[in-house]
Short mmCIF file of C-alpha atoms in Angstrom, two decimals:
data_model
loop_
_atom_site.label_atom_id
_atom_site.label_comp_id
_atom_site.label_asym_id
_atom_site.label_seq_id
_atom_site.Cartn_x
_atom_site.Cartn_y
_atom_site.Cartn_z
CA MET A 1 33.48 58.48 -25.35
CA LYS A 2 32.25 58.45 -28.93
CA PRO A 3 31.77 55.05 -30.53
CA LEU A 4 33.72 54.13 -33.66
CA ASN A 5 30.52 52.80 -35.19
CA GLU A 6 26.91 52.54 -34.08
CA MET A 7 23.48 51.24 -35.08
CA ARG A 8 19.88 51.71 -34.02
CA LEU A 9 16.89 49.43 -34.33
CA LYS A 10 13.26 49.81 -33.29
CA ILE A 11 11.04 46.75 -33.09
CA GLU A 12 7.57 46.04 -31.75
CA SER A 13 7.36 43.93 -28.59
CA ARG A 14 6.06 40.83 -30.37
CA SER A 15 7.71 37.56 -29.42
CA VAL A 16 8.30 36.70 -33.08
CA ASN A 17 10.79 39.62 -33.11
CA GLU A 18 13.05 38.08 -30.45
CA ALA A 19 15.08 36.15 -33.03
CA PHE A 20 15.24 39.19 -35.30
CA GLY A 21 16.52 41.48 -32.53
CA ARG A 22 19.31 39.19 -31.35
CA SER A 23 20.34 38.35 -34.92
CA VAL A 24 20.67 42.02 -35.90
CA VAL A 25 22.94 42.77 -32.94
CA ALA A 26 24.99 39.64 -33.61
CA ALA A 27 25.38 40.68 -37.26
CA PHE A 28 26.51 44.15 -36.18
CA ALA A 29 29.02 42.62 -33.73
CA ALA A 30 30.48 40.48 -36.52
CA GLN A 31 32.77 43.36 -37.56
CA LEU A 32 34.78 42.68 -34.36
CA ASP A 33 35.51 39.19 -35.69
CA PRO A 34 34.13 37.41 -32.61
CA ASN A 35 34.61 33.69 -32.06
CA VAL A 36 31.63 31.31 -31.94
CA GLU A 37 31.30 31.50 -28.15
CA GLU A 38 31.36 35.29 -28.10
CA ILE A 39 28.69 35.59 -30.78
CA SER A 40 26.52 33.14 -28.82
CA ASP A 41 27.09 35.20 -25.66
CA ILE A 42 25.79 38.32 -27.39
CA ARG A 43 22.81 36.56 -29.00
CA THR A 44 21.81 35.03 -25.68
CA ALA A 45 22.18 38.21 -23.60
CA VAL A 46 20.22 40.30 -26.14
CA SER A 47 17.54 37.62 -26.33
CA GLU A 48 17.08 37.83 -22.54
CA ALA A 49 16.79 41.61 -22.53
CA VAL A 50 14.34 41.69 -25.45
CA THR A 51 12.26 38.93 -23.88
CA ASN A 52 12.07 40.95 -20.65
CA CYS A 53 10.60 43.88 -22.63
CA ILE A 54 7.96 41.59 -24.15
CA VAL A 55 6.91 39.59 -21.09
CA HIS A 56 7.37 42.26 -18.39
CA ALA A 57 7.61 45.84 -19.71
CA TYR A 58 4.71 45.46 -22.13
CA ALA A 59 2.98 42.53 -20.43
CA ASN A 60 -0.50 43.40 -21.64
CA SER A 61 0.26 45.56 -24.64
CA VAL A 62 2.56 45.96 -27.60
CA GLY A 63 5.08 48.77 -27.49
CA PRO A 64 8.38 49.84 -29.01
CA ILE A 65 11.73 48.30 -28.07
CA TYR A 66 14.73 50.47 -28.96
CA ILE A 67 18.03 48.71 -29.48
CA TRP A 68 21.23 50.69 -29.83
CA SER A 69 24.70 49.27 -30.19
CA GLY A 70 28.11 50.92 -30.37
CA ILE A 71 31.59 49.63 -31.14
CA TYR A 72 34.48 51.16 -29.19
CA GLU A 73 38.26 50.90 -29.08
CA ASN A 74 39.83 47.62 -27.94
CA GLY A 75 37.01 45.43 -29.22
CA ILE A 76 34.38 46.75 -26.80
CA ILE A 77 30.74 46.49 -27.80
CA LYS A 78 27.96 48.18 -25.87
CA ILE A 79 24.30 47.35 -26.38
CA LYS A 80 21.35 49.26 -24.97
CA ILE A 81 17.88 47.74 -24.90
CA ARG A 82 15.27 50.31 -23.92
CA ASP A 83 11.52 50.19 -23.47
CA SER A 84 8.81 52.64 -22.41
CA GLY A 85 6.94 50.00 -20.45
CA CYS A 86 5.87 49.55 -16.85
CA GLY A 87 9.31 49.83 -15.27
CA ILE A 88 10.79 47.70 -12.50
CA GLU A 89 9.77 48.38 -8.90
CA ASP A 90 12.90 46.88 -7.31
CA VAL A 91 15.80 46.40 -9.74
CA ARG A 92 18.04 44.64 -7.24
CA LYS A 93 15.32 42.09 -6.50
CA ALA A 94 14.56 41.62 -10.21
CA MET A 95 18.22 40.79 -10.84
CA GLU A 96 18.37 38.06 -8.20
CA PRO A 97 18.81 34.62 -9.79
CA LEU A 98 15.59 32.56 -9.85
CA TYR A 99 13.44 35.53 -8.85
CA THR A 100 10.49 35.97 -11.17
CA THR A 101 7.15 37.72 -10.92
CA LEU A 102 5.66 35.32 -13.45
CA GLY A 103 6.46 31.83 -12.16
CA GLY A 104 5.58 28.76 -14.17
CA GLU A 105 7.59 28.66 -17.35
CA ARG A 106 9.88 31.59 -16.64
CA ALA A 107 13.06 30.51 -14.88
CA GLY A 108 13.85 33.90 -13.34
CA LEU A 109 17.31 33.77 -14.86
CA GLY A 110 17.21 36.52 -17.48
CA PHE A 111 19.58 38.90 -15.71
CA ALA A 112 21.76 36.06 -14.37
CA VAL A 113 22.29 34.86 -17.94
CA MET A 114 23.07 38.41 -19.15
CA GLU A 115 25.60 38.78 -16.34
CA SER A 116 27.26 35.46 -17.02
CA PHE A 117 27.70 36.23 -20.74
CA CYS A 118 28.67 39.92 -20.57
CA ASP A 119 31.41 41.86 -18.76
CA LYS A 120 29.00 44.50 -17.48
CA VAL A 121 25.23 44.71 -17.12
CA ARG A 122 23.60 47.94 -15.99
CA VAL A 123 19.88 48.39 -15.40
CA ARG A 124 18.11 51.72 -14.99
CA SER A 125 14.39 51.71 -14.48
CA LYS A 126 11.62 54.04 -13.45
CA LYS A 127 8.14 52.88 -12.55
CA GLY A 128 5.71 53.87 -15.29
CA ILE A 129 8.46 55.32 -17.50
CA GLY A 130 10.48 52.35 -18.66
CA THR A 131 13.74 50.46 -18.41
CA VAL A 132 17.17 50.64 -20.03
CA VAL A 133 19.47 47.63 -19.93
CA THR A 134 23.07 48.31 -20.96
CA LEU A 135 25.29 45.37 -21.83
CA GLU A 136 29.02 45.65 -22.36
CA LYS A 137 31.42 43.05 -23.62
CA ARG A 138 34.97 42.99 -24.82
CA ILE A 139 35.37 40.82 -27.91
CA LYS A 140 38.75 39.12 -27.94
CA GLY A 141 38.12 37.70 -31.38
CA ARG A 142 38.72 34.54 -33.30
CA ASP A 143 42.47 34.59 -32.69
CA SER A 144 41.73 33.78 -29.05
CA ASP A 145 40.02 30.51 -29.96
CA ALA A 146 43.02 28.27 -29.46
CA MET B 1 11.99 25.28 -34.19
CA ALA B 2 10.88 21.70 -34.56
CA ILE B 3 9.96 19.05 -32.07
CA LYS B 4 9.77 15.31 -32.58
CA ILE B 5 8.26 13.07 -29.95
CA ILE B 6 8.76 9.32 -29.77
CA SER B 7 6.54 7.64 -27.26
CA SER B 8 6.51 4.18 -25.70
CA SER B 9 4.66 3.02 -22.62
CA ALA B 10 7.56 3.57 -20.22
CA ARG B 11 9.31 6.44 -21.90
CA ILE B 12 8.80 9.54 -24.01
CA SER B 13 11.73 11.00 -25.94
CA ILE B 14 11.45 14.64 -26.98
CA TYR B 15 13.89 15.73 -29.69
CA LEU B 16 14.28 19.51 -29.97
CA ASN B 17 15.63 21.07 -33.12
CA GLY B 18 16.65 24.67 -33.83
CA GLU B 19 16.36 27.72 -31.59
CA ILE B 20 14.63 27.80 -28.21
CA ASP B 21 13.52 31.22 -27.10
CA HIS B 22 10.42 32.57 -25.38
CA HIS B 23 8.54 32.65 -28.70
CA ASN B 24 9.28 29.05 -29.69
CA ALA B 25 8.99 27.65 -26.17
CA ALA B 26 5.21 28.10 -26.21
CA VAL B 27 4.81 25.66 -29.10
CA ILE B 28 7.16 22.97 -27.83
CA ARG B 29 5.65 23.21 -24.35
CA TYR B 30 2.17 22.58 -25.74
CA GLU B 31 3.25 19.57 -27.80
CA ALA B 32 5.42 18.09 -25.07
CA ASP B 33 2.77 18.39 -22.38
CA GLU B 34 0.09 16.87 -24.57
CA ALA B 35 2.26 13.79 -25.11
CA ILE B 36 3.34 13.55 -21.47
CA GLN B 37 -0.17 13.90 -20.10
CA ALA B 38 -1.53 11.29 -22.51
CA SER B 39 0.72 8.48 -21.20
CA MET B 40 2.38 9.77 -18.01
CA PRO B 41 5.55 7.76 -18.69
CA LYS B 42 8.05 6.90 -16.00
CA THR B 43 10.84 8.64 -17.91
CA VAL B 44 10.76 11.77 -20.05
CA ARG B 45 13.94 12.24 -22.01
CA ILE B 46 14.63 15.64 -23.60
CA ASP B 47 17.30 15.66 -26.30
CA PHE B 48 19.09 18.96 -27.01
CA SER B 49 21.60 17.53 -29.54
CA ASN B 50 20.18 19.59 -32.39
CA VAL B 51 19.48 22.81 -30.51
CA SER B 52 21.46 25.62 -32.15
CA PHE B 53 20.47 28.40 -29.76
CA MET B 54 18.86 28.59 -26.34
CA ASP B 55 18.21 31.37 -23.85
CA SER B 56 16.74 31.05 -20.35
CA SER B 57 13.43 29.98 -21.93
CA GLY B 58 15.06 26.57 -22.47
CA ILE B 59 15.83 26.38 -18.77
CA GLY B 60 12.22 27.33 -18.01
CA PHE B 61 11.08 24.59 -20.38
CA VAL B 62 13.05 21.93 -18.50
CA MET B 63 11.94 23.27 -15.11
CA GLY B 64 8.30 23.24 -16.21
CA ARG B 65 8.49 19.66 -17.49
CA PHE B 66 10.25 18.62 -14.30
CA ARG B 67 7.36 19.99 -12.23
CA LEU B 68 4.80 18.21 -14.39
CA VAL B 69 6.58 14.85 -14.48
CA ASN B 70 7.73 14.97 -10.86
CA GLY B 71 4.11 15.63 -9.93
CA TYR B 72 3.07 12.09 -10.88
CA GLY B 73 6.32 10.45 -9.75
CA GLY B 74 8.19 10.26 -13.05
CA LYS B 75 11.67 11.49 -13.84
CA VAL B 76 13.23 13.76 -16.45
CA GLU B 77 16.51 13.21 -18.27
CA VAL B 78 18.17 15.95 -20.31
CA VAL B 79 20.65 14.70 -22.90
CA GLY B 80 22.76 15.98 -25.80
CA LEU B 81 23.87 19.17 -24.03
CA SER B 82 26.75 21.21 -25.45
CA GLU B 83 29.20 22.63 -22.90
CA ARG B 84 27.37 25.93 -23.20
CA LEU B 85 23.88 24.56 -22.60
CA TYR B 86 25.19 22.37 -19.80
CA SER B 87 26.60 25.37 -17.95
CA MET B 88 23.35 27.30 -18.47
CA MET B 89 21.34 24.41 -16.99
CA LYS B 90 23.71 24.39 -14.02
CA LEU B 91 23.20 28.11 -13.56
CA ALA B 92 19.64 27.18 -12.61
CA GLY B 93 20.72 24.35 -10.33
CA LEU B 94 18.91 21.89 -12.61
CA GLU B 95 21.50 19.17 -11.96
CA LYS B 96 19.83 18.72 -8.56
CA LEU B 97 16.45 18.02 -10.16
CA VAL B 98 17.12 16.16 -13.37
CA LYS B 99 19.83 14.02 -14.89
CA LEU B 100 22.00 16.14 -17.20
CA GLU B 101 24.06 14.47 -19.88
CA LYS B 102 26.54 16.17 -22.21
CA LYS B 103 26.73 15.63 -25.93
CA GLN B 104 29.30 13.12 -27.18
CA GLU B 105 32.05 15.16 -28.81
CA LYS B 106 32.47 14.36 -32.48
CA GLY B 107 35.48 12.22 -33.30
CA LYS B 108 35.98 11.00 -29.75
#
């Protein structure tokens, strides 16, 4: 299905770009007239995916993060966050709540947060090739606030 | 992101302001730990009233401070949580480790 509108963004995997990445997607989503909660859901989910690229995919290097987003019928927004980093050995394990390969300050909740704030989260990864995270959410809009 | 720390002998209060993500967490972690380690207070209170955005890095921040403070027998209190931040903290099961307190709704 062809999106009604789409955008692309390429950023370097520097942590200072986390705020930029999530803000761009949130600004793009604004055309769906989301309510405050929905815009926070998108900002948070994108922030998790971009952070994963920075701390995991390109753990010891700086590489490109490709963000694509498309708007579809019925208020659906899809967001793809792709990297050409190290890839995930075991995606199912990586998506388990509280599982982290880093320990310490990382809660191991990145995917759990994405799942709780989006309708669908899909992860495709290949060792040594990279990872694509696809988020999907239906925006009900500001009329649904009440 | 800004952090303000008010310290007394028994208690340290950490006021967070702005957005907490992986990038900003590094700075607030450094400042918070320096203050905590200097006085090892019985209670560390972290105030989220003025946090406008938080991802799982904020959860990691609380978990990390819990480990540090729990290590010397102190306790952590997390206050000023919006409904959203409260549910994110619960996603991590943090209510079993620290005291979580919601923000007072305006006008109530």
